GROMACS .gro file of C-alpha atoms in nm:
model
  173
    1PHE     CA    1  -2.916  -4.102  -2.134
    2GLN     CA    2  -2.652  -4.282  -2.261
    3GLY     CA    3  -2.307  -4.234  -2.106
    4ILE     CA    4  -2.439  -4.062  -1.778
    5SER     CA    5  -2.298  -4.342  -1.594
    6GLU     CA    6  -1.951  -4.208  -1.652
    7PHE     CA    7  -2.068  -3.883  -1.469
    8ILE     CA    8  -2.162  -4.099  -1.162
    9PRO     CA    9  -1.876  -4.183  -0.890
   10PRO     CA   10  -1.801  -4.522  -0.875
   11SER     CA   11  -1.968  -4.717  -0.586
   12ASN     CA   12  -1.751  -4.878  -0.339
   13PHE     CA   13  -1.773  -5.197  -0.507
   14GLN     CA   14  -1.680  -5.062  -0.846
   15ALA     CA   15  -1.367  -4.930  -0.701
   16LYS     CA   16  -1.280  -5.269  -0.537
   17MET     CA   17  -1.351  -5.465  -0.859
   18ALA     CA   18  -1.108  -5.211  -1.036
   19VAL     CA   19  -0.844  -5.258  -0.787
   20MET     CA   20  -0.886  -5.634  -0.776
   21SER     CA   21  -0.928  -5.717  -1.153
   22PRO     CA   22  -0.552  -5.746  -1.245
   23PRO     CA   23  -0.481  -5.992  -0.983
   24MET     CA   24  -0.785  -6.173  -1.037
   25MET     CA   25  -0.689  -6.207  -1.409
   26LEU     CA   26  -0.352  -6.315  -1.346
   27ALA     CA   27  -0.462  -6.595  -1.096
   28GLY     CA   28  -0.693  -6.707  -1.360
   29ILE     CA   29  -0.422  -6.793  -1.596
   30GLY     CA   30  -0.233  -6.936  -1.311
   31LEU     CA   31   0.013  -6.674  -1.203
   32ASP     CA   32  -0.037  -6.437  -0.892
   33TRP     CA   33   0.024  -6.063  -0.841
   34THR     CA   34   0.298  -6.131  -0.560
   35MET     CA   35   0.496  -6.358  -0.787
   36LEU     CA   36   0.481  -6.112  -1.093
   37SER     CA   37   0.540  -5.769  -0.876
   38GLY     CA   38   0.832  -5.956  -0.690
   39ALA     CA   39   1.015  -6.101  -0.980
   40LEU     CA   40   0.966  -5.774  -1.206
   41ASP     CA   41   1.073  -5.400  -1.190
   42GLY     CA   42   0.851  -5.282  -1.449
   43HIS     CA   43   1.116  -5.184  -1.717
   44VAL     CA   44   0.978  -5.350  -2.068
   45LEU     CA   45   1.180  -5.325  -2.384
   46LEU     CA   46   1.025  -5.451  -2.705
   47GLY     CA   47   1.237  -5.463  -3.024
   48ILE     CA   48   1.064  -5.572  -3.353
   49SER     CA   49   1.185  -5.566  -3.704
   50LEU     CA   50   0.976  -5.331  -3.906
   51ASN     CA   51   1.004  -5.602  -4.204
   52GLY     CA   52   0.821  -5.852  -3.987
   53VAL     CA   53   0.551  -5.605  -3.873
   54SER     CA   54   0.473  -5.509  -4.255
   55LYS     CA   55   0.457  -5.895  -4.345
   56VAL     CA   56   0.195  -5.940  -4.017
   57LEU     CA   57  -0.024  -5.654  -4.159
   58GLN     CA   58  -0.017  -5.769  -4.517
   59GLN     CA   59  -0.092  -6.117  -4.381
   60GLN     CA   60   0.201  -6.247  -4.547
   61GLY     CA   61   0.363  -6.441  -4.258
   62GLY     CA   62   0.451  -6.421  -3.889
   63LEU     CA   63   0.641  -6.160  -3.691
   64GLU     CA   64   1.014  -6.238  -3.720
   65GLN     CA   65   1.297  -6.091  -3.514
   66ALA     CA   66   1.129  -5.962  -3.206
   67VAL     CA   67   1.270  -5.945  -2.874
   68LEU     CA   68   1.107  -5.869  -2.538
   69VAL     CA   69   1.273  -5.805  -2.223
   70LEU     CA   70   1.144  -5.781  -1.884
   71GLY     CA   71   1.360  -5.621  -1.604
   72GLY     CA   72   1.379  -5.804  -1.307
   73LYS     CA   73   1.412  -5.749  -0.933
   74ASP     CA   74   1.556  -6.070  -0.819
   75GLU     CA   75   1.702  -6.370  -0.991
   76ALA     CA   76   1.550  -6.632  -0.800
   77LYS     CA   77   1.215  -6.494  -0.834
   78ALA     CA   78   1.268  -6.407  -1.216
   79ASP     CA   79   1.369  -6.805  -1.238
   80ARG     CA   80   1.047  -6.897  -1.067
   81LEU     CA   81   0.846  -6.678  -1.308
   82LEU     CA   82   0.997  -6.824  -1.592
   83SER     CA   83   0.961  -7.172  -1.496
   84THR     CA   84   0.593  -7.096  -1.408
   85LEU     CA   85   0.544  -6.969  -1.752
   86VAL     CA   86   0.694  -7.299  -1.923
   87GLU     CA   87   0.485  -7.497  -1.699
   88MET     CA   88   0.173  -7.313  -1.799
   89ILE     CA   89   0.262  -7.371  -2.166
   90LYS     CA   90   0.330  -7.761  -2.081
   91LYS     CA   91  -0.011  -7.802  -1.932
   92GLN     CA   92  -0.200  -7.709  -2.221
   93GLY     CA   93  -0.268  -8.054  -2.293
   94ALA     CA   94  -0.248  -8.266  -2.633
   95GLY     CA   95  -0.175  -7.941  -2.819
   96ALA     CA   96   0.067  -7.798  -2.622
   97PRO     CA   97   0.395  -7.722  -2.814
   98PRO     CA   98   0.708  -7.919  -2.698
   99VAL     CA   99   0.923  -7.714  -2.484
  100GLU     CA  100   1.301  -7.782  -2.509
  101GLN     CA  101   1.552  -7.701  -2.201
  102VAL     CA  102   1.850  -7.533  -2.393
  103THR     CA  103   2.153  -7.332  -2.323
  104ILE     CA  104   2.124  -6.987  -2.436
  105GLY     CA  105   2.428  -6.739  -2.428
  106GLY     CA  106   2.540  -6.972  -2.149
  107GLN     CA  107   2.254  -6.958  -1.947
  108PRO     CA  108   1.983  -7.228  -1.899
  109GLY     CA  109   1.652  -7.130  -2.124
  110TYR     CA  110   1.404  -7.288  -2.300
  111VAL     CA  111   1.276  -7.325  -2.662
  112ILE     CA  112   0.912  -7.390  -2.740
  113LYS     CA  113   0.877  -7.576  -3.064
  114ALA     CA  114   0.566  -7.374  -3.188
  115GLY     CA  115   0.612  -7.460  -3.570
  116GLU     CA  116   0.717  -7.182  -3.782
  117ILE     CA  117   0.848  -6.949  -3.531
  118ASN     CA  118   1.027  -7.132  -3.211
  119PRO     CA  119   1.032  -6.869  -2.938
  120ALA     CA  120   1.316  -6.882  -2.684
  121ALA     CA  121   1.327  -6.759  -2.349
  122VAL     CA  122   1.604  -6.720  -2.073
  123ARG     CA  123   1.712  -6.512  -1.745
  124VAL     CA  124   2.029  -6.323  -1.797
  125GLY     CA  125   2.113  -6.152  -1.466
  126LYS     CA  126   1.770  -6.011  -1.318
  127ALA     CA  127   1.626  -5.983  -1.672
  128ILE     CA  128   1.394  -6.214  -1.857
  129ILE     CA  129   1.470  -6.240  -2.233
  130MET     CA  130   1.214  -6.364  -2.492
  131ALA     CA  131   1.281  -6.377  -2.846
  132THR     CA  132   1.117  -6.527  -3.146
  133SER     CA  133   1.425  -6.773  -3.207
  134LEU     CA  134   1.722  -6.885  -3.036
  135ALA     CA  135   1.961  -6.696  -3.274
  136ASP     CA  136   1.752  -6.379  -3.163
  137ALA     CA  137   1.806  -6.451  -2.780
  138GLU     CA  138   2.159  -6.539  -2.835
  139ARG     CA  139   2.227  -6.196  -3.031
  140THR     CA  140   2.033  -6.014  -2.751
  141ILE     CA  141   2.270  -6.160  -2.499
  142ALA     CA  142   2.597  -6.097  -2.713
  143VAL     CA  143   2.512  -5.753  -2.742
  144SER     CA  144   2.410  -5.667  -2.404
  145THR     CA  145   2.733  -5.804  -2.250
  146GLY     CA  146   2.932  -5.643  -2.586
  147ALA     CA  147   2.992  -5.315  -2.720
  148ASN     CA  148   2.674  -5.105  -2.691
  149LEU     CA  149   2.566  -4.767  -2.631
  150SER     CA  150   2.529  -4.807  -2.227
  151THR     CA  151   2.857  -4.674  -2.154
  152THR     CA  152   2.844  -4.383  -2.413
  153PRO     CA  153   2.717  -4.044  -2.356
  154ALA     CA  154   2.435  -4.115  -2.612
  155GLY     CA  155   2.343  -4.436  -2.404
  156ARG     CA  156   2.324  -4.204  -2.076
  157VAL     CA  157   2.076  -3.965  -2.253
  158LEU     CA  158   1.863  -4.276  -2.366
  159ASP     CA  159   1.830  -4.371  -2.009
  160GLU     CA  160   1.722  -4.036  -1.880
  161HIS     CA  161   1.357  -4.017  -1.751
  162ASP     CA  162   1.226  -3.768  -2.011
  163ALA     CA  163   1.428  -3.908  -2.331
  164PHE     CA  164   1.114  -4.080  -2.469
  165VAL     CA  165   0.739  -3.983  -2.465
  166SER     CA  166   0.560  -4.271  -2.318
  167GLN     CA  167   0.244  -4.368  -2.100
  168THR     CA  168   0.323  -4.465  -1.745
  169VAL     CA  169   0.102  -4.629  -1.527
  170ASP     CA  170   0.216  -4.647  -1.145
  171VAL     CA  171   0.119  -4.980  -1.030
  172LYS     CA  172   0.146  -5.034  -0.639
  173ASP     CA  173   0.125  -5.383  -0.483
   0.00000   0.00000   0.00000
């Protein structure tokens, strides 16, 4: 009777564990759900170089030219989240990569000296930008404030709810 448990409704304990697991996992790495949900609005943008993905898949190098943008709700809370993440890196002990405070696109940010790839992170407005390099973070900021699609009819279409097929998970805090 393998798999029969899938047909049995979850007990109260199982339901509670399913609801409590994400916050418990965050606490285990030094974050709390209130901090995360208070700082981020759920919008996530990931941009990667397909050439870099090809190199990773062929085990010929690391990911290059990748940018992750996390939409934020509140600038102060986004700053707190970013500084908490940086402190988590610093607390890794003797093997922790050095973290350098820098200016990225006119904003205070961080570069993690991790060797071949030195990721950068910065808060711009309410968003947190993380990139594989300082140059990628600066280019992202330049494009976001310069000529881009956001003010064009094509840009408005891209922002429509049904413009892309995606998986959406409604997370309530």
